[in-house]
Coordinates of C-alpha atoms in Angstrom, one line a residue:
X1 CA 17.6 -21.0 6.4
X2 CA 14.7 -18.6 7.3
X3 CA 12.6 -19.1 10.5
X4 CA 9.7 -21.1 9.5
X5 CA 8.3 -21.0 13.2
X6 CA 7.6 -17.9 15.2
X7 CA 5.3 -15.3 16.1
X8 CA 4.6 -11.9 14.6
X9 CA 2.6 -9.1 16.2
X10 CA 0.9 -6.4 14.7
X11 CA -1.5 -3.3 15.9
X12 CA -4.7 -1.5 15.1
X13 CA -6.5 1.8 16.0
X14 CA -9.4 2.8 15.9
X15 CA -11.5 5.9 14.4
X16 CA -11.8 7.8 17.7
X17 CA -7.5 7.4 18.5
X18 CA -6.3 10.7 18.3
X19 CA -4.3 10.0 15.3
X20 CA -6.7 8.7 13.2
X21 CA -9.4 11.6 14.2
X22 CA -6.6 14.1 12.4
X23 CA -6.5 11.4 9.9
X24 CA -10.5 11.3 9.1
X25 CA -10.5 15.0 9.2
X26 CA -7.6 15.5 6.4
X27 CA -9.1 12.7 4.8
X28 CA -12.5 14.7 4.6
X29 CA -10.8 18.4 3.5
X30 CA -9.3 15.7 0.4
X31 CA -12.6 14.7 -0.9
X32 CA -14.8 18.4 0.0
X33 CA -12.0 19.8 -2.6
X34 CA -12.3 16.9 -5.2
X35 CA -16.1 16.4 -4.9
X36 CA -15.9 20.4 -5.7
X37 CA -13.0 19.8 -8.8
X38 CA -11.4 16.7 -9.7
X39 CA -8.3 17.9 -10.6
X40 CA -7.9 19.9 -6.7
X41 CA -4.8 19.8 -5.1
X42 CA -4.6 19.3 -1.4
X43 CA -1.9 18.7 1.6
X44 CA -3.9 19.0 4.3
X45 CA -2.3 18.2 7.9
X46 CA -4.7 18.3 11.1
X47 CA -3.4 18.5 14.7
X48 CA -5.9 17.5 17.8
X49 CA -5.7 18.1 21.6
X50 CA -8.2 19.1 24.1
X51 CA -10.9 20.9 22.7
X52 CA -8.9 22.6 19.4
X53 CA -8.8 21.3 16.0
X54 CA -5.7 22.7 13.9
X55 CA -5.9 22.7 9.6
X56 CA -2.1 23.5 7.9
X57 CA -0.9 23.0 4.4
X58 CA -1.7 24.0 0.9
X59 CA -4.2 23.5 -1.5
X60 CA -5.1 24.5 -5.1
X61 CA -9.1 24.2 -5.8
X62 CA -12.2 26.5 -6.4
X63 CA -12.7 29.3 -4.8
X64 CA -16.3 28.5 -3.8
X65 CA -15.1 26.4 -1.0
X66 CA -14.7 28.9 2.0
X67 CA -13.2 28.4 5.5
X68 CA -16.9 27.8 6.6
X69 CA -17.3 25.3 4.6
X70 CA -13.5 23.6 5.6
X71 CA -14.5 24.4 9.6
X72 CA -17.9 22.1 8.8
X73 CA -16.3 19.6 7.3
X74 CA -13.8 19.1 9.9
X75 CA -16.5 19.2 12.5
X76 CA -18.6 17.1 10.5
X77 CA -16.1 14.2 10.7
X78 CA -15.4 14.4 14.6
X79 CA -19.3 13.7 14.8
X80 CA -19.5 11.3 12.4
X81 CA -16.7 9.2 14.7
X82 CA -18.6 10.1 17.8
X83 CA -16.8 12.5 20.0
X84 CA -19.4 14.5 22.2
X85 CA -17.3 14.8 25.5
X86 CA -16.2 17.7 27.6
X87 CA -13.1 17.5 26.6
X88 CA -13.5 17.1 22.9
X89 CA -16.7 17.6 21.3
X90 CA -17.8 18.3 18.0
X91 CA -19.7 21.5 18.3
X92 CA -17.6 23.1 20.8
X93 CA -14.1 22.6 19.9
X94 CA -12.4 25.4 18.6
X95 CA -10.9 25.2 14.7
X96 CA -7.7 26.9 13.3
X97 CA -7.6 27.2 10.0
X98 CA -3.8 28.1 8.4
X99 CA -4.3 26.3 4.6
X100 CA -2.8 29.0 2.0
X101 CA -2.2 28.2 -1.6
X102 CA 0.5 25.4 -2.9
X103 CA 3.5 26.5 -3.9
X104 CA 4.3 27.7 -7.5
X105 CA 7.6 25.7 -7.1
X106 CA 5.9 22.5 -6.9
X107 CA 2.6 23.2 -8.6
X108 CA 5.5 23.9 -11.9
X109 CA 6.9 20.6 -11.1
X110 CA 3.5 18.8 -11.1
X111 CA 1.9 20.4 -13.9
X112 CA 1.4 19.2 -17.3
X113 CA 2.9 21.9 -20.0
X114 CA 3.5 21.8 -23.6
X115 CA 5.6 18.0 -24.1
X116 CA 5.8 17.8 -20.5
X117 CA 3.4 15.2 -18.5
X118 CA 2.6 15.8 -15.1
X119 CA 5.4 14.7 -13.1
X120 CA 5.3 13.6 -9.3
X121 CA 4.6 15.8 -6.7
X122 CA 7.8 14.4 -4.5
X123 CA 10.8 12.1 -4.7
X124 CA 10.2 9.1 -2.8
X125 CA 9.9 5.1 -2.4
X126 CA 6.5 3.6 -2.2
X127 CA 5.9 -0.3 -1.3
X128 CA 3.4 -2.5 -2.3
X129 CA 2.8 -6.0 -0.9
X130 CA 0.0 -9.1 -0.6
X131 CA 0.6 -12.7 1.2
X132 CA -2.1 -15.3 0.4
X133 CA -2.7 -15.9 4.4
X134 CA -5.9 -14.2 4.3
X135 CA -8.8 -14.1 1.2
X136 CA -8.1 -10.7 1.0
X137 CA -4.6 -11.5 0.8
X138 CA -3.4 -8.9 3.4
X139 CA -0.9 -10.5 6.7
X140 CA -3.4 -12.1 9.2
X141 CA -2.3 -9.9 12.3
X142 CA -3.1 -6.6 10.7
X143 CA -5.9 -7.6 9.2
X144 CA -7.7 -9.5 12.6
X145 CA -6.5 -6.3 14.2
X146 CA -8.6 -3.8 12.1
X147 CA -11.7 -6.0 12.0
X148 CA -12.0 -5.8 15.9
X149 CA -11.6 -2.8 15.8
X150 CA -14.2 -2.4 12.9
X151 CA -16.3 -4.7 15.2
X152 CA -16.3 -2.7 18.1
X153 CA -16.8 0.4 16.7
X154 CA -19.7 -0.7 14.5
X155 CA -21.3 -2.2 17.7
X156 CA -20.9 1.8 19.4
X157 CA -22.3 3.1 16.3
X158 CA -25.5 0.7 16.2
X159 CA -26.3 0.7 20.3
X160 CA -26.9 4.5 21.5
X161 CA -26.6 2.8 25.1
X162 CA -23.4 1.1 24.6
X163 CA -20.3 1.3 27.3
X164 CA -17.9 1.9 24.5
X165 CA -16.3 4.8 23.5
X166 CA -14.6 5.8 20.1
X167 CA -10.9 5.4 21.4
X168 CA -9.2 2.2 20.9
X169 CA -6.2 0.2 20.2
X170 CA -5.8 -3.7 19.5
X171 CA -2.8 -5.9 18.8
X172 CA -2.7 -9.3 18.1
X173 CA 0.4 -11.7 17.9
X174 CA 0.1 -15.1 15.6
X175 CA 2.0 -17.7 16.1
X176 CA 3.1 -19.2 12.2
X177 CA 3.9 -22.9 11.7
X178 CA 6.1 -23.4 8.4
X179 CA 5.0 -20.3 7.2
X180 CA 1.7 -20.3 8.1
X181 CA -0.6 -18.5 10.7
X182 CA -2.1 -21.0 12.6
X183 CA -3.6 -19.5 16.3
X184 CA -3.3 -16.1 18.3
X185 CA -0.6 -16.6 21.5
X186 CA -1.8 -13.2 22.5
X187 CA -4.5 -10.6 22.3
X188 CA -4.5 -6.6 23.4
X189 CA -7.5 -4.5 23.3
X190 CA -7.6 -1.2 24.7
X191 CA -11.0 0.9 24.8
X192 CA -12.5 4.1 26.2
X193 CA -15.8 3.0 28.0
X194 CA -18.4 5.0 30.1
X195 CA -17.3 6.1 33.3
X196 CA -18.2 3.8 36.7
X197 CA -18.1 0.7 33.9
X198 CA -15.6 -1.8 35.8
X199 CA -13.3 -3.4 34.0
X200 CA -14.4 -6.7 33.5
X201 CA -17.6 -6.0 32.2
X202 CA -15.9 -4.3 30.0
X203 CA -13.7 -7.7 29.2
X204 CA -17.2 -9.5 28.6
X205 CA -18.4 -7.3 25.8
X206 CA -15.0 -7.1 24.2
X207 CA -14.6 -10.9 24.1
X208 CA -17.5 -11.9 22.1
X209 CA -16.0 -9.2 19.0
X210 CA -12.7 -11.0 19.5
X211 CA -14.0 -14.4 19.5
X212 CA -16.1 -13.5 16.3
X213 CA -13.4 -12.1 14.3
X214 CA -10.8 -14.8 14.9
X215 CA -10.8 -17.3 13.1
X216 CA -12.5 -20.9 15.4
X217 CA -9.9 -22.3 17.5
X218 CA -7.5 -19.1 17.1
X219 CA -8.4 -17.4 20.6
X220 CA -5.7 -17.4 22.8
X221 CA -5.1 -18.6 25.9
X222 CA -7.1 -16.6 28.7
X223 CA -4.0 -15.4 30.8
X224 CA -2.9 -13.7 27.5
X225 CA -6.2 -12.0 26.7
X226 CA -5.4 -8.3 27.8
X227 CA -8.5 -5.5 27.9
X228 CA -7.3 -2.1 29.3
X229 CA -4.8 -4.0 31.2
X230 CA -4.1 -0.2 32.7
X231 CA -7.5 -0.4 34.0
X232 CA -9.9 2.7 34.0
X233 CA -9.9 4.1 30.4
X234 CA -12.4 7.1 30.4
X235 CA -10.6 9.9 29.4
X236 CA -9.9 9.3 25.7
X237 CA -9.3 10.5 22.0
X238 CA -7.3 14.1 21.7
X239 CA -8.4 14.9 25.2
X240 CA -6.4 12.4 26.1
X241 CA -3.8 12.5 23.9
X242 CA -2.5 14.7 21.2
X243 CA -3.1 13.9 17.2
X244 CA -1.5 14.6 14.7
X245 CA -2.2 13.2 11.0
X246 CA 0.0 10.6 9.5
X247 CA 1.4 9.1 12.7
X248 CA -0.2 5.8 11.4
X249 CA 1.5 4.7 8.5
X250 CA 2.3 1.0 9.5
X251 CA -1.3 0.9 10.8
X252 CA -2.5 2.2 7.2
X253 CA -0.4 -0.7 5.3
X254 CA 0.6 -4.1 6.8
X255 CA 1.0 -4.1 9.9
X256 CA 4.8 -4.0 9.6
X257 CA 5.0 -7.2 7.8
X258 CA 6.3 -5.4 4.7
X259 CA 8.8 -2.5 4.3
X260 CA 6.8 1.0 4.2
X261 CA 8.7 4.5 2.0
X262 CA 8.1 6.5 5.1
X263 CA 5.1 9.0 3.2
X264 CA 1.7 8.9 4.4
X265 CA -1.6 9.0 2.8
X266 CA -4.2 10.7 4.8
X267 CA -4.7 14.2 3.6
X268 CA -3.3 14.4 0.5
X269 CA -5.1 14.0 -3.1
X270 CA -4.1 11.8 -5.6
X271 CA -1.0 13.3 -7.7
X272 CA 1.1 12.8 -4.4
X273 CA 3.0 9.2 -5.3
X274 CA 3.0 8.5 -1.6
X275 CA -0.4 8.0 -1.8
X276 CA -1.1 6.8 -5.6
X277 CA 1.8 4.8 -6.4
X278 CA 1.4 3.1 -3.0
X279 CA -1.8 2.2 -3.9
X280 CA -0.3 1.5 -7.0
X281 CA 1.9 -1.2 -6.2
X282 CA -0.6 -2.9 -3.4
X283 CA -2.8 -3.1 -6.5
X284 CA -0.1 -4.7 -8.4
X285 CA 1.2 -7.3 -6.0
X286 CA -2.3 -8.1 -4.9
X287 CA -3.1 -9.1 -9.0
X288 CA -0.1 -11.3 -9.2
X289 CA -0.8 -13.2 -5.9
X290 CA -4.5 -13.6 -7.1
X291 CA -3.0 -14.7 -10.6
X292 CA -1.3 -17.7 -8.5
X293 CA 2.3 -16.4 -9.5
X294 CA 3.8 -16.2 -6.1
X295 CA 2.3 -16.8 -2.4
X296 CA 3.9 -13.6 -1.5
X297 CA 4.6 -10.2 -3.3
X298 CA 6.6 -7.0 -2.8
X299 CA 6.8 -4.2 -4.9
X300 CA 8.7 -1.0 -5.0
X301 CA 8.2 2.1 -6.8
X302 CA 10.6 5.0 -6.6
X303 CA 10.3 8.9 -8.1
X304 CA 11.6 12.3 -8.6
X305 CA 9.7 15.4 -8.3
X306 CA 8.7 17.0 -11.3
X307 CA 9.4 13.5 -13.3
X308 CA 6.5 11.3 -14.7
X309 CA 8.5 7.8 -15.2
X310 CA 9.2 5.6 -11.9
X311 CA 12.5 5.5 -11.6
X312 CA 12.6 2.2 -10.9
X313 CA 10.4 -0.7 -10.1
X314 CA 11.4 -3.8 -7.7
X315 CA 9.9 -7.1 -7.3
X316 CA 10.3 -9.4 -4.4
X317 CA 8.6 -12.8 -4.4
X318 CA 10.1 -14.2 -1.3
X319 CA 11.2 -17.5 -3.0
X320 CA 7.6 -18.0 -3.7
X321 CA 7.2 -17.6 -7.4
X322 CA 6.4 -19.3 -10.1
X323 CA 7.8 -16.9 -12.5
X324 CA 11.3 -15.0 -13.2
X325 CA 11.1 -11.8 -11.1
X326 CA 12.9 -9.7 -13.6
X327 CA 10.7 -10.7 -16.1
X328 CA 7.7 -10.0 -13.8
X329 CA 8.9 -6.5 -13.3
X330 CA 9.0 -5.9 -17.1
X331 CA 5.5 -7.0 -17.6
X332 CA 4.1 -5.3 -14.9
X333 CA 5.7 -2.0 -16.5
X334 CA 3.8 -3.2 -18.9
X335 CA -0.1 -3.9 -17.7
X336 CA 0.1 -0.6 -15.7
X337 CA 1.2 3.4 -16.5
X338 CA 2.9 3.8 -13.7
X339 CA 3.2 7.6 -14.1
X340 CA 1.1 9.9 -11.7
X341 CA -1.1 10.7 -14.4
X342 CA -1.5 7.0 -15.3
X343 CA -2.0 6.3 -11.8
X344 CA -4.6 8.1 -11.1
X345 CA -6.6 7.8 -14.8
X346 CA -6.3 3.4 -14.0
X347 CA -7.3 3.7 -10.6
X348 CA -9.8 6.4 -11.4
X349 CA -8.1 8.6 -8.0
X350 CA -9.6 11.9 -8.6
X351 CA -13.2 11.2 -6.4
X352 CA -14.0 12.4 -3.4
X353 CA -13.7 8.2 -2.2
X354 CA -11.0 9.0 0.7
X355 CA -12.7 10.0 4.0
X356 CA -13.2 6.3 4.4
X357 CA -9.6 4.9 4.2
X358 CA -8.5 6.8 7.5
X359 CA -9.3 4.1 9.5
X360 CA -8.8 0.5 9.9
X361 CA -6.6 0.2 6.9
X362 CA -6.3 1.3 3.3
X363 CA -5.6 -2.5 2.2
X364 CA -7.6 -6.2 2.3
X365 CA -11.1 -3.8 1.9
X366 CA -13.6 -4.3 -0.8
X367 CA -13.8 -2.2 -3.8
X368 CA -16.7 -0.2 -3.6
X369 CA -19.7 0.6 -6.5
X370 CA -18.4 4.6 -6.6
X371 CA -14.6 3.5 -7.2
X372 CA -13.4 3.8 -3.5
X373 CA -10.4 0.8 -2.5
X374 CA -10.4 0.7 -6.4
X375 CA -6.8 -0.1 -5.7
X376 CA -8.4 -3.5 -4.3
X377 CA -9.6 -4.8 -7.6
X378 CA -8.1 -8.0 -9.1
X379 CA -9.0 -7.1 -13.1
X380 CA -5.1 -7.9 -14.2
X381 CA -5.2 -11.4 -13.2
X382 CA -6.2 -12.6 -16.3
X383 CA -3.5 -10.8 -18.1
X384 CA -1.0 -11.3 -15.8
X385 CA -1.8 -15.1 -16.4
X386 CA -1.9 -15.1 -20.2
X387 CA 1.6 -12.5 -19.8
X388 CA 3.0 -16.3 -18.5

């Protein structure tokens, strides 16, 4: 019989973690080469440490966009999170740039050519999930994670005299009765703060975003509130630790409540599956919780390089449904083109709308007016209900 009872942890980063500032910066080199041609390809990894900024991978896109231009861009986002410290600041750190062209062998493979649709840009298994514990239906303890963190950093953003600096880390573990989240046994929140701050001043400011986010009565006891439990935390970000991009990928989804294929997102446009057809299948299992067909929903996608068609397509309602999961499976085959090209022409992909998913989740955010977190939208509930 499963464990109805027990506590599940998840953690967040923030912007300014070394991770997610290689992250950002991919991000951005995606959307300067789509906002430039739609149809760009990119696989952009980024690499941080003190005071150097390292660009590798290949890309296919207009020649009008120049190593200046990908050195701007890159320092660009490192402002735009906030890093101007000795150790890692945005004017003065030093950028390598080694992108060269993308490989004939799997550009031949991707292409469209005569009867041949675009096929996949790699093999691989892609998850999609959603869990009715939150109203964005995303697992509570990711999701409480990443909105102090958006808290915090929104608050450094907003106050130029603030103690708080743009690395940090949260975790939050949730106690779940029959099935349920019902308090926080335990919060963690790690930040970089202004030197000769003390500690528990820094505990005061941090509190009142905690408190806020959670939901009332959820705080938990004070002995297991943590804030840099290390103590001082001034040195931060790739000064203080190496980045590279795509360390985050449990971060990115959910939290590790749901399996993950192992790919990550963040600097690659939208004809690699690891990033489409995971967004994809979150936008499919989100529909058919929202359509009231299961309280819980996993999906998995899997493909071959060069090949168009899934190879297959997996459903897991967790005991939770309402409908025959095989069944479910065919119609969702059905609702959706599930090939790259579909993909990317349902979710509209090919915008320059991904700078902003490097942090604090690609899931449980609202859809926005230009088509970003399109992948968010819950337009197949009505025809997954009518399907039934």
């Amino acid at each position: 019989m499963k464990n109805s009872n027990y506590l599940f942890t998840s953690e967040s980063v923030s912007e300014g973690h070394p991770d997610k500032v290689c992250d950002r910066i991919s991000d951005a080199i995606v959307d300067l080469y789509l906002s430039h041609d739609p149809v760009s390809r990119v696989a952009c990894e980024t690499l941080t440490t003190t005071n150097r900024i390292v660009l590798a991978g290949e890309v296919r896109g207009p020649g009008v966009i120049t190593k200046a231009m990908i050195e701007e861009t890159a320092r660009q986002a490192v402002r735009d999170i906030g890093y101007e410290q000795e150790g890692f600041h945005w004017q003065n750190a030093a950028v390598d740039i080694f992108l060269h062209e993308q490989s004939a062998d799997i550009a031949q493979g991707v292409d469209a050519a005569g009867n041949k649709d675009e096929g996949a840009g790699d093999q691989g298994i892609m998850f999609g999930y959603a869990v009715n514990e939150t109203d964005v239906l995303m697992p509570a303890p990711i999701y409480y994670s990443h909105n102090i963190l958006k808290s915090l950093a929104d608050a450094r953003h907003s106050d130029a005299k603030s103690i708080l600096g743009p690395d940090s880390k949260s975790q939050i573990t949730l106690a779940y009765e029959n099935g349920k989240p019902v308090r926080a046994t335990s919060v963690v929140v790690s930040t970089q703060h202004a030197e000769g701050v003390e500690t528990e001043e820094v505990r005061e400011v941090v509190r009142k975003y905690v408190t806020d986010v959670l939901p009332s009565g959820w705080m938990c006891p004070e002995e297991e509130f943590y804030v840099n439990p290390t103590g001082k935390f001034v040195i931060g970000g790739p000064d203080g630790d190496a980045g590279l991009t795509g360390r985050k990928i449990i971060v990115d989804t959910y939290g590790g409540a749901a399996p993950h294929g192992g790919g990550a997102f963040s600097g690659k446009d939208p004809t690699k599956v690891d990033r489409s057809a995971a967004y994809a299948s979150r936008y499919l299992a989100k529909n058919v919780v929202a359509a009231g067909l299961s309280d819980k929903c996993c999906i998995q996608v899997s493909y071959a390089i060069g090949v168009s068609k899934p190879l297959s397509l997996y459903v897991d309602l967790y005991g939770t449904g309402k409908v025959e999961e095989g069944r479910l499976a065919e119609i969702l085959m059905e609702v959706m083109d599930l090939s790259p090209r579909g993909i990317r022409e349902h979710l509209n992909l090919n915008r320059p709308i991904y700078t902003r998913t490097s942090a604090y989740g690609h899931f449980g955010r609202a859809p926005d007016e230009d088509g970003g977190f399109s992948w968010e939208k819950l337009d197949l509930v009505q025809e997954l209900q009518s399907a039934f």
